[in-house]
Tab-separated table of C-alpha atoms in Angstrom:
chain	number	residue	atom	x	y	z
C	1	MET	CA	53.740	69.637	-13.721
C	2	ARG	CA	56.437	70.623	-11.896
C	3	GLU	CA	56.866	74.411	-10.226
C	4	LYS	CA	59.729	75.545	-8.814
C	5	LEU	CA	59.379	78.883	-6.814
C	6	ALA	CA	62.535	81.467	-6.131
C	7	LEU	CA	64.280	83.559	-3.400
C	8	ILE	CA	62.143	86.231	-3.724
C	9	SER	CA	61.913	89.858	-1.920
C	10	VAL	CA	58.776	91.349	-0.665
C	11	LEU	CA	58.033	94.881	-0.468
C	12	SER	CA	55.841	95.628	2.380
C	13	SER	CA	54.307	98.784	2.685
C	14	ALA	CA	54.919	100.348	6.277
C	15	LEU	CA	52.673	100.577	8.462
C	16	ILE	CA	51.195	104.267	8.363
C	17	VAL	CA	51.159	105.242	12.301
C	18	SER	CA	48.729	108.436	12.101
C	19	ALA	CA	48.771	110.569	15.654
C	20	CYS	CA	45.843	113.265	15.141
C	21	ASP	CA	48.416	115.816	14.048
C	22	ASP	CA	50.836	114.065	12.458
C	23	ASP	CA	51.688	113.659	8.988
C	24	SER	CA	54.807	112.134	8.133
C	25	VAL	CA	54.951	108.678	6.654
C	26	GLU	CA	57.749	106.384	6.675
C	27	VAL	CA	58.063	103.933	3.862
C	28	VAL	CA	60.826	101.242	4.600
C	29	GLN	CA	61.521	97.853	2.338
C	30	VAL	CA	62.145	94.703	3.450
C	31	GLU	CA	64.117	91.713	2.289
C	32	LYS	CA	61.954	88.264	3.877
C	33	PRO	CA	63.730	84.831	1.881
C	34	VAL	CA	60.835	82.879	1.377
C	35	THR	CA	61.086	79.009	1.894
C	36	VAL	CA	59.129	76.508	-1.326
C	37	THR	CA	59.297	73.018	-1.778
C	38	GLU	CA	60.179	71.163	-4.807
C	39	GLN	CA	56.517	69.669	-5.841
C	40	VAL	CA	56.905	66.671	-8.504
C	41	ILE	CA	53.670	64.949	-10.089
C	42	THR	CA	53.896	62.043	-11.423
C	43	THR	CA	51.495	58.872	-12.818
C	44	VAL	CA	52.094	56.146	-11.228
C	45	GLU	CA	50.602	52.438	-13.402
C	46	VAL	CA	48.913	50.169	-10.162
C	47	PRO	CA	47.935	46.376	-12.051
C	48	VAL	CA	44.635	45.245	-10.650
C	49	VAL	CA	43.981	41.532	-11.248
C	50	VAL	CA	40.055	40.963	-11.768
C	51	GLN	CA	38.291	37.857	-12.044
C	52	VAL	CA	35.686	37.811	-14.808
C	53	PRO	CA	32.377	36.263	-13.836
C	54	ALA	CA	30.709	33.376	-16.786
C	55	GLY	CA	28.946	35.239	-19.120
C	56	SER	CA	31.478	38.449	-19.118
C	57	ALA	CA	34.168	36.913	-21.285
C	58	GLU	CA	35.281	37.893	-24.807
C	59	ASN	CA	32.341	37.285	-26.770
C	60	LYS	CA	32.242	34.610	-29.318
C	61	GLN	CA	30.288	33.732	-32.911
C	62	ILE	CA	27.367	31.788	-32.344
C	63	GLY	CA	25.678	32.862	-35.894
C	64	THR	CA	21.641	31.998	-36.266
C	65	ARG	CA	22.213	27.785	-35.957
C	66	PRO	CA	21.211	27.819	-32.485
C	67	GLU	CA	18.103	30.404	-32.829
C	68	PHE	CA	17.048	28.028	-35.124
C	69	LEU	CA	17.114	25.360	-32.944
C	70	ILE	CA	15.373	26.449	-29.752
C	71	ALA	CA	12.712	28.175	-32.180
C	72	ASP	CA	12.092	24.322	-33.666
C	73	MET	CA	11.886	23.378	-29.782
C	74	ALA	CA	8.580	22.224	-27.969
C	75	ASP	CA	7.416	25.001	-25.222
C	76	SER	CA	8.832	24.182	-22.204
C	77	GLU	CA	10.365	25.743	-19.762
C	78	LEU	CA	13.953	24.910	-20.967
C	79	LYS	CA	13.031	26.720	-24.757
C	80	SER	CA	12.247	30.115	-23.026
C	81	LYS	CA	15.238	29.825	-20.476
C	82	LEU	CA	17.544	29.072	-24.469
C	83	ALA	CA	15.533	31.609	-26.141
C	84	GLN	CA	16.196	34.407	-23.305
C	85	CYS	CA	19.677	34.451	-23.679
C	86	LYS	CA	19.548	35.051	-28.017
C	87	ASP	CA	21.418	38.238	-27.025
C	88	GLY	CA	24.643	36.472	-26.053
C	89	PRO	CA	26.804	37.154	-23.861
C	90	PHE	CA	28.765	33.914	-25.119
C	91	TYR	CA	31.727	33.219	-24.064
C	92	LYS	CA	34.926	30.157	-25.016
C	93	THR	CA	34.123	27.591	-22.803
C	94	ASP	CA	36.177	23.926	-22.263
C	95	PHE	CA	32.432	22.301	-21.871
C	96	SER	CA	31.966	23.114	-25.940
C	97	ILE	CA	34.657	20.392	-27.239
C	98	GLY	CA	35.318	20.999	-31.262
C	99	HIS	CA	35.121	17.068	-32.835
C	100	ARG	CA	37.832	17.448	-35.407
C	101	GLY	CA	36.713	21.575	-35.677
C	102	ALA	CA	33.509	22.593	-37.399
C	103	PRO	CA	33.210	19.755	-39.329
C	104	LEU	CA	29.523	20.597	-40.544
C	105	GLN	CA	30.264	22.629	-42.858
C	106	TYR	CA	34.198	22.897	-42.384
C	107	PRO	CA	36.485	20.002	-43.851
C	108	GLU	CA	37.303	18.123	-41.261
C	109	HIS	CA	40.972	18.405	-39.290
C	110	THR	CA	41.499	21.102	-41.017
C	111	LYS	CA	43.561	24.732	-40.422
C	112	GLU	CA	39.965	26.452	-41.816
C	113	SER	CA	37.699	23.877	-39.301
C	114	TYR	CA	39.874	24.335	-36.282
C	115	THR	CA	39.339	27.959	-36.308
C	116	ALA	CA	35.756	28.366	-37.312
C	117	ALA	CA	35.325	25.984	-33.913
C	118	ALA	CA	37.227	28.618	-31.722
C	119	LYS	CA	35.689	31.732	-33.030
C	120	MET	CA	32.644	30.079	-31.832
C	121	GLY	CA	33.709	29.436	-28.631
C	122	ALA	CA	35.308	26.032	-28.726
C	123	GLY	CA	37.517	25.642	-25.334
C	124	ILE	CA	39.173	22.974	-26.500
C	125	LEU	CA	39.916	21.636	-29.949
C	126	GLU	CA	40.278	17.545	-31.485
C	127	CYS	CA	43.094	16.934	-33.727
C	128	ASP	CA	42.785	12.879	-34.407
C	129	VAL	CA	45.958	12.125	-34.692
C	130	ALA	CA	46.952	8.854	-37.109
C	131	PHE	CA	51.289	8.992	-38.272
C	132	THR	CA	52.878	8.564	-42.214
C	133	LYS	CA	54.758	6.535	-43.988
C	134	ASP	CA	58.128	8.626	-43.040
C	135	LYS	CA	56.245	7.974	-38.987
C	136	ALA	CA	55.329	12.188	-38.508
C	137	LEU	CA	52.289	12.733	-36.484
C	138	VAL	CA	49.447	14.040	-38.870
C	139	CYS	CA	45.569	14.707	-38.324
C	140	ARG	CA	43.286	12.733	-39.505
C	141	HIS	CA	40.372	10.527	-38.133
C	142	SER	CA	41.621	7.157	-39.394
C	143	GLN	CA	44.780	6.469	-40.660
C	144	CYS	CA	42.527	4.908	-44.115
C	145	ASP	CA	40.391	7.626	-44.402
C	146	LEU	CA	42.400	10.489	-47.275
C	147	HIS	CA	40.505	8.674	-49.907
C	148	THR	CA	36.861	10.209	-48.472
C	149	THR	CA	38.676	13.022	-46.405
C	150	THR	CA	40.724	14.826	-48.573
C	151	ASN	CA	41.172	15.199	-53.073
C	152	ILE	CA	43.929	12.479	-52.890
C	153	LEU	CA	42.091	10.291	-55.476
C	154	ALA	CA	42.314	12.728	-57.893
C	155	THR	CA	46.359	13.292	-58.073
C	156	ASP	CA	49.122	11.471	-58.999
C	157	LEU	CA	49.292	9.867	-55.437
C	158	ALA	CA	46.032	7.610	-56.233
C	159	GLN	CA	48.719	5.209	-57.267
C	160	LYS	CA	50.446	4.724	-54.211
C	161	CYS	CA	47.244	4.149	-52.025
C	162	THR	CA	46.556	0.551	-50.354
C	163	THR	CA	43.595	0.265	-53.090
C	164	PRO	CA	43.503	2.781	-56.123
C	165	PHE	CA	39.989	3.254	-56.774
C	166	ILE	CA	37.990	0.431	-58.217
C	167	PRO	CA	34.587	1.691	-59.987
C	168	ALA	CA	31.432	0.622	-58.934
C	169	ASP	CA	29.616	-1.930	-61.094
C	170	PRO	CA	25.587	-1.123	-61.270
C	171	ALA	CA	24.979	-4.428	-63.491
C	172	THR	CA	25.995	-6.028	-60.441
C	173	GLN	CA	25.865	-3.440	-57.640
C	174	THR	CA	29.076	-3.783	-56.288
C	175	ALA	CA	30.299	-0.824	-54.630
C	176	ALA	CA	33.055	1.731	-55.446
C	177	GLN	CA	35.980	0.439	-53.707
C	178	ALA	CA	39.458	2.570	-52.660
C	179	GLN	CA	41.456	2.990	-49.360
C	180	CYS	CA	44.742	5.441	-48.712
C	181	CYS	CA	46.013	5.046	-45.707
C	182	THR	CA	48.437	7.999	-44.127
C	183	SER	CA	51.300	5.338	-44.753
C	184	ASP	CA	50.654	4.707	-47.475
C	185	ILE	CA	52.597	8.535	-48.148
C	186	THR	CA	55.192	10.666	-46.739
C	187	LEU	CA	54.372	13.846	-44.455
C	188	ALA	CA	56.064	15.804	-47.726
C	189	GLU	CA	53.112	14.488	-50.242
C	190	PHE	CA	50.495	14.296	-46.855
C	191	MET	CA	50.865	17.890	-47.232
C	192	THR	CA	50.522	18.490	-50.973
C	193	LEU	CA	46.836	17.487	-50.186
C	194	LYS	CA	43.564	19.618	-49.824
C	195	GLY	CA	40.867	18.300	-47.110
C	196	LYS	CA	37.380	18.356	-48.456
C	197	MET	CA	34.098	16.795	-46.652
C	198	ASP	CA	33.864	13.243	-45.415
C	199	GLY	CA	31.953	11.088	-48.091
C	200	ALA	CA	31.899	9.255	-50.647
C	201	ASN	CA	29.403	7.712	-53.611
C	202	THR	CA	30.019	4.359	-53.304
C	203	MET	CA	27.874	3.109	-56.565
C	204	ALA	CA	30.656	5.890	-58.754
C	205	THR	CA	32.273	4.785	-61.848
C	206	THR	CA	34.620	8.132	-61.412
C	207	VAL	CA	36.667	9.465	-59.299
C	208	GLU	CA	35.021	12.678	-59.299
C	209	GLU	CA	31.681	10.465	-58.948
C	210	TYR	CA	32.930	9.196	-56.025
C	211	MET	CA	34.602	11.794	-54.437
C	212	ASP	CA	31.042	14.113	-54.924
C	213	GLY	CA	29.837	12.101	-51.799
C	214	THR	CA	28.534	14.950	-48.851
C	215	ALA	CA	25.597	13.740	-46.714
C	216	ASN	CA	22.802	16.555	-47.836
C	217	TRP	CA	22.381	17.785	-44.090
C	218	ARG	CA	26.302	19.223	-44.934
C	219	THR	CA	27.579	21.611	-47.024
C	220	ASP	CA	30.504	22.002	-49.311
C	221	LEU	CA	31.038	25.780	-49.403
C	222	TYR	CA	33.917	25.744	-47.226
C	223	ALA	CA	35.367	22.840	-48.956
C	224	GLY	CA	36.935	23.926	-51.976
C	225	SER	CA	41.139	24.036	-50.458
C	226	GLY	CA	40.777	22.147	-47.340
C	227	THR	CA	44.767	22.990	-45.262
C	228	LEU	CA	45.784	19.952	-43.885
C	229	MET	CA	48.225	19.771	-40.892
C	230	THR	CA	50.520	18.540	-39.289
C	231	HIS	CA	49.861	17.499	-35.519
C	232	ALA	CA	53.049	19.944	-34.674
C	233	GLN	CA	50.988	22.565	-36.354
C	234	SER	CA	47.881	22.387	-34.324
C	235	ILE	CA	49.484	22.572	-31.355
C	236	GLU	CA	50.948	25.886	-32.941
C	237	LEU	CA	47.536	26.593	-34.800
C	238	PHE	CA	45.314	26.106	-31.058
C	239	LYS	CA	47.843	28.420	-28.993
C	240	SER	CA	47.963	31.001	-31.085
C	241	LEU	CA	43.774	30.533	-30.930
C	242	GLY	CA	43.632	30.661	-27.119
C	243	VAL	CA	42.154	26.807	-26.284
C	244	LYS	CA	43.240	24.036	-24.784
C	245	MET	CA	43.780	20.700	-26.762
C	246	THR	CA	42.295	16.600	-26.900
C	247	PRO	CA	44.532	14.598	-29.142
C	248	GLU	CA	42.943	11.216	-29.755
C	249	LEU	CA	45.985	8.054	-30.447
C	250	LYS	CA	44.215	6.342	-33.839
C	251	THR	CA	44.086	2.711	-33.588
C	252	PRO	CA	46.776	1.734	-36.425
C	253	GLN	CA	45.520	-0.091	-39.285
C	254	VAL	CA	49.184	-1.480	-40.214
C	255	ALA	CA	50.701	-3.829	-37.987
C	256	MET	CA	52.938	-2.895	-35.550
C	257	PRO	CA	55.501	-2.521	-35.324
C	258	PHE	CA	55.770	-0.212	-37.986
C	259	ASP	CA	58.657	-0.173	-39.844
C	260	GLY	CA	60.036	-0.343	-36.360
C	261	PHE	CA	58.000	1.878	-34.744
C	262	SER	CA	56.157	0.235	-31.952
C	263	GLN	CA	52.588	1.209	-30.201
C	264	GLN	CA	54.299	2.388	-27.147
C	265	ASP	CA	57.322	5.052	-29.589
C	266	TYR	CA	53.952	5.963	-30.741
C	267	ALA	CA	52.088	6.866	-27.731
C	268	GLN	CA	55.086	8.414	-26.471
C	269	LYS	CA	55.351	11.034	-29.735
C	270	ILE	CA	52.131	12.576	-29.181
C	271	VAL	CA	53.393	13.695	-25.716
C	272	ASP	CA	56.785	14.849	-26.653
C	273	GLU	CA	56.085	16.996	-29.035
C	274	TYR	CA	53.848	18.298	-26.590
C	275	LYS	CA	56.629	18.810	-24.916
C	276	ALA	CA	58.341	20.390	-27.296
C	277	ALA	CA	55.775	23.294	-28.007
C	278	ASN	CA	56.229	24.009	-24.536
C	279	VAL	CA	52.165	22.653	-23.398
C	280	GLU	CA	50.918	22.918	-19.889
C	281	ALA	CA	49.800	19.111	-18.876
C	282	SER	CA	47.063	19.723	-17.596
C	283	ASP	CA	46.385	21.772	-21.666
C	284	VAL	CA	46.163	18.525	-22.721
C	285	TRP	CA	43.335	15.779	-22.920
C	286	LEU	CA	45.015	12.448	-24.404
C	287	GLN	CA	42.729	10.501	-25.452
C	288	SER	CA	42.409	6.339	-27.027
C	289	PHE	CA	40.098	3.834	-27.512
C	290	ASN	CA	43.142	1.272	-26.270
C	291	LYS	CA	43.115	1.262	-22.955
C	292	SER	CA	46.745	-0.095	-23.390
C	293	ASP	CA	47.715	3.768	-24.333
C	294	LEU	CA	45.925	4.655	-21.445
C	295	ASP	CA	47.796	2.107	-19.442
C	296	TYR	CA	51.078	3.570	-20.998
C	297	TRP	CA	50.320	7.405	-20.452
C	298	ILE	CA	48.950	7.043	-16.713
C	299	ALA	CA	52.740	4.434	-16.387
C	300	GLN	CA	55.329	6.356	-17.871
C	301	THR	CA	53.775	9.848	-18.740
C	302	PRO	CA	51.961	10.522	-15.498
C	303	GLU	CA	51.484	14.690	-15.807
C	304	PHE	CA	49.541	13.839	-18.988
C	305	GLY	CA	48.141	10.587	-17.979
C	306	LYS	CA	45.968	11.506	-14.957
C	307	GLN	CA	43.381	13.090	-17.282
C	308	ALA	CA	44.086	10.877	-20.196
C	309	VAL	CA	40.372	9.772	-21.649
C	310	PHE	CA	39.369	6.543	-22.531
C	311	LEU	CA	37.284	6.407	-25.289
C	312	ASP	CA	34.844	3.774	-24.745
C	313	ASP	CA	33.112	2.137	-27.503
C	314	ARG	CA	32.368	-1.595	-26.198
C	315	TYR	CA	29.745	-2.435	-28.168
C	316	GLU	CA	29.804	-5.423	-30.824
C	317	ALA	CA	29.491	-2.831	-33.395
C	318	GLN	CA	32.355	-0.861	-33.270
C	319	ALA	CA	34.304	-2.760	-30.267
C	320	THR	CA	38.140	-2.652	-30.670
C	321	ASP	CA	38.529	-5.947	-28.501
C	322	LEU	CA	35.173	-8.062	-29.722
C	323	GLU	CA	36.012	-10.579	-26.978
C	324	ASN	CA	35.102	-7.585	-24.369
C	325	SER	CA	32.381	-6.096	-26.426
C	326	VAL	CA	28.535	-5.992	-25.141
C	327	THR	CA	25.082	-5.046	-27.637
C	328	ALA	CA	24.412	-1.630	-27.739
C	329	GLN	CA	21.570	-2.459	-25.411
C	330	GLN	CA	23.491	-3.863	-22.618
C	331	MET	CA	25.975	-0.800	-22.949
C	332	VAL	CA	22.816	0.964	-22.278
C	333	ASN	CA	20.924	-0.597	-19.096
C	334	ASN	CA	23.644	-3.451	-18.396
C	335	PRO	CA	26.922	-1.827	-17.923
C	336	GLU	CA	28.152	-4.329	-15.080
C	337	LEU	CA	28.413	-6.637	-18.120
C	338	LEU	CA	31.206	-4.619	-19.312
C	339	VAL	CA	35.179	-5.810	-18.863
C	340	PRO	CA	37.048	-4.005	-17.419
C	341	THR	CA	34.479	-2.583	-15.171
C	342	MET	CA	33.997	1.020	-14.490
C	343	GLU	CA	35.393	0.151	-11.143
C	344	ALA	CA	38.361	-1.525	-12.727
C	345	LEU	CA	38.245	1.142	-14.875
C	346	ALA	CA	39.444	3.781	-11.868
C	347	ALA	CA	41.412	1.449	-9.904
C	348	ASP	CA	43.633	1.804	-13.071
C	349	GLY	CA	43.921	5.179	-12.696
C	350	VAL	CA	41.451	6.036	-15.603
C	351	LYS	CA	39.838	9.194	-14.275
C	352	ILE	CA	37.364	10.216	-17.673
C	353	ILE	CA	35.468	8.327	-19.563
C	354	ALA	CA	34.438	8.922	-22.830
C	355	PRO	CA	30.726	6.902	-23.891
C	356	PRO	CA	28.712	8.263	-27.624
C	357	LEU	CA	25.740	10.465	-26.226
C	358	TRP	CA	23.373	7.225	-26.922
C	359	ALA	CA	25.073	4.727	-23.566
C	360	LEU	CA	24.868	8.040	-21.555
C	361	LEU	CA	20.850	8.630	-22.279
C	362	THR	CA	17.467	6.580	-22.212
C	363	THR	CA	13.647	6.770	-22.131
C	364	GLU	CA	11.417	7.094	-18.910
C	365	ASN	CA	7.559	7.607	-19.120
C	366	GLY	CA	7.940	9.841	-22.055
C	367	LYS	CA	11.392	11.397	-21.669
C	368	ILE	CA	15.135	11.581	-21.585
C	369	VAL	CA	17.215	10.533	-18.109
C	370	PRO	CA	20.219	9.329	-18.083
C	371	SER	CA	21.224	5.501	-18.632
C	372	ALA	CA	22.318	2.453	-15.953
C	373	TYR	CA	25.646	2.902	-18.061
C	374	ALA	CA	25.932	7.385	-17.008
C	375	LYS	CA	25.021	6.564	-13.052
C	376	ALA	CA	27.139	3.231	-12.919
C	377	ALA	CA	30.023	6.034	-14.284
C	378	LYS	CA	29.328	8.428	-12.183
C	379	ALA	CA	29.675	6.021	-8.817
C	380	ALA	CA	32.967	4.627	-9.559
C	381	GLY	CA	33.789	8.342	-9.679
C	382	LEU	CA	34.813	8.503	-13.279
C	383	ASN	CA	33.989	11.835	-15.069
C	384	ILE	CA	32.442	12.285	-18.404
C	385	ILE	CA	33.139	13.450	-21.424
C	386	THR	CA	30.511	12.565	-24.605
C	387	TRP	CA	30.614	12.686	-28.198
C	388	THR	CA	28.904	14.044	-30.489
C	389	LEU	CA	26.162	16.436	-30.740
C	390	GLU	CA	25.621	18.227	-34.042
C	391	ARG	CA	26.708	14.792	-36.088
C	392	SER	CA	23.442	13.429	-37.191
C	393	GLY	CA	21.834	13.414	-39.920
C	394	TYR	CA	17.988	15.027	-39.530
C	395	LEU	CA	16.573	14.892	-35.694
C	396	ALA	CA	12.684	15.198	-37.220
C	397	GLN	CA	13.822	11.500	-38.900
C	398	GLY	CA	15.086	10.304	-35.490
C	399	GLY	CA	18.784	11.153	-35.863
C	400	GLY	CA	19.855	8.039	-36.768
C	401	TRP	CA	23.325	6.011	-35.245
C	402	TYR	CA	24.110	8.941	-32.210
C	403	TYR	CA	20.404	9.335	-30.975
C	404	GLN	CA	20.107	4.970	-31.687
C	405	SER	CA	18.669	4.401	-27.004
C	406	LEU	CA	16.279	7.314	-28.148
C	407	ASN	CA	14.667	6.662	-31.580
C	408	GLY	CA	13.397	3.268	-30.746
C	409	ALA	CA	16.071	1.613	-32.289
C	410	HIS	CA	16.583	-0.448	-28.805
C	411	GLY	CA	12.893	-0.981	-28.726
C	412	GLY	CA	10.353	1.197	-27.721
C	413	GLU	CA	9.342	4.810	-28.857
C	414	SER	CA	10.860	7.745	-30.553
C	415	ILE	CA	11.373	10.449	-27.950
C	416	ILE	CA	13.081	12.097	-30.964
C	417	SER	CA	11.379	14.177	-34.120
C	418	LYS	CA	12.225	17.700	-33.887
C	419	GLU	CA	15.732	19.374	-34.558
C	420	GLY	CA	15.248	21.116	-31.188
C	421	ASP	CA	15.381	17.910	-29.340
C	422	ALA	CA	19.307	18.613	-29.477
C	423	PHE	CA	19.071	20.611	-26.502
C	424	VAL	CA	16.868	18.475	-24.736
C	425	ALA	CA	19.592	15.924	-24.921
C	426	LEU	CA	21.477	17.873	-23.684
C	427	ASP	CA	20.019	19.972	-21.132
C	428	VAL	CA	19.649	16.480	-19.697
C	429	LEU	CA	23.037	15.985	-20.351
C	430	ALA	CA	24.750	18.692	-18.453
C	431	LYS	CA	22.748	19.077	-15.868
C	432	GLN	CA	21.212	14.804	-15.480
C	433	VAL	CA	24.002	12.502	-15.929
C	434	GLY	CA	26.940	15.246	-15.089
C	435	VAL	CA	28.981	15.749	-18.080
C	436	ILE	CA	31.960	17.763	-18.147
C	437	GLY	CA	32.639	18.208	-21.614
C	438	VAL	CA	30.498	17.315	-25.308
C	439	PHE	CA	32.227	16.796	-28.496
C	440	SER	CA	29.909	18.581	-31.117
C	441	ASP	CA	30.552	19.716	-35.471
C	442	TRP	CA	28.924	22.643	-34.594
C	443	PRO	CA	30.207	24.205	-31.408
C	444	ALA	CA	28.188	27.817	-31.876
C	445	THR	CA	25.689	24.844	-30.250
C	446	THR	CA	27.733	23.506	-27.224
C	447	THR	CA	28.933	27.322	-26.678
C	448	TYR	CA	25.377	29.237	-26.691
C	449	TYR	CA	24.290	25.809	-24.254
C	450	ALA	CA	26.863	26.401	-21.798
C	451	SER	CA	26.894	30.782	-21.872
C	452	CYS	CA	23.170	30.803	-21.797
C	453	MET	CA	23.254	28.241	-18.371
C	454	GLY	CA	26.280	29.852	-17.089
C	455	LEU	CA	28.663	27.096	-16.708
C	456	PRO	CA	32.753	28.048	-16.688
C	457	ALA	CA	34.572	29.804	-18.536
C	458	SER	CA	37.725	28.538	-20.405
C	459	ILE	CA	40.754	30.102	-18.567
């Protein structure tokens, strides 16, 4: 507000000086200058930096599944604690990692799956990286999974597959066959495909039957038209969603070099696409099952290599190097047999190791406890990320492969019997093993846990 006073004349009345008998009055006009300083009132905006404590960040949409799991838990202090958090708030956290997005209900590695995971509070999202015939990087869990994760068999591109569809023979119980790889088709052709829920009916006699293979504990409700993505497109989407990134360099299923494209070229190209998008190295966790990829990143791109993740599959069922494999039971109980050792990995510059969750857990006196593997990794100074929560079938039936060290598959009594046991295992992973992140097919569960326990919000 601005006011301005000009010079004014002041009319003063003379004092009436009265004597006892004096009845005369003299009035005198006096001009007196008054000086007033101009006053200006303005609004000033002062920026204030406020630290947001864990639990008070943007509320995330976790839905009803976490409460369903909590209700199914056996009575315990943990159950009571989790139940008290049902009204949130739930916030974005790097502890919650979207494994291929949110593929419990959405087709993996699609825009829809990634968006759902971000809305559930995943602070980090994963694009598994494969390459096309023209050496473009795309998001696929495997170089050769298009026949189970897309509609390729129902398109004209089916004839370009490494193994076009061959029907099953029910008479001889011979399973159907098909193999379609990203390297079979160009990027332009890849982008015409639609994502579907991963699965196949291996006893199918038609393409339609073969593609109808979704597990009964998942859903096809959102699988009508999954949007496939290139690696570069995933980077831009993740930036727009405000999340960090953990790409996995998938092991090629073709001979390398591929048309002059070497493994080193492949490892470098994934880094180059982050640099081209101006993504900070601190927001990227490169992953690979191949130790040679980590060696390359650590030596050639150290700003990215310093938080590269060694995915550990050195058990004989899935080992990339069978000469260095051990049994699953040995991995849990005898990590000293692993080659290289935990200490050797750390000496080579590896800082983060990521085994399947069963490798980190075992049983003792009827309770879930950290395994010898988990203790060895921590003793060597390695940080731990694990995979994959919410990827199993019904835990009431033991939970399958991901719970094998807890469900009797390694011998002994099973202590996995309820869907709510997912939270029990997660609590041990977080508090006793000390994992820094958990991949989940339904990030709402890990987000709920992290928010309830006050784990750090994603910055």
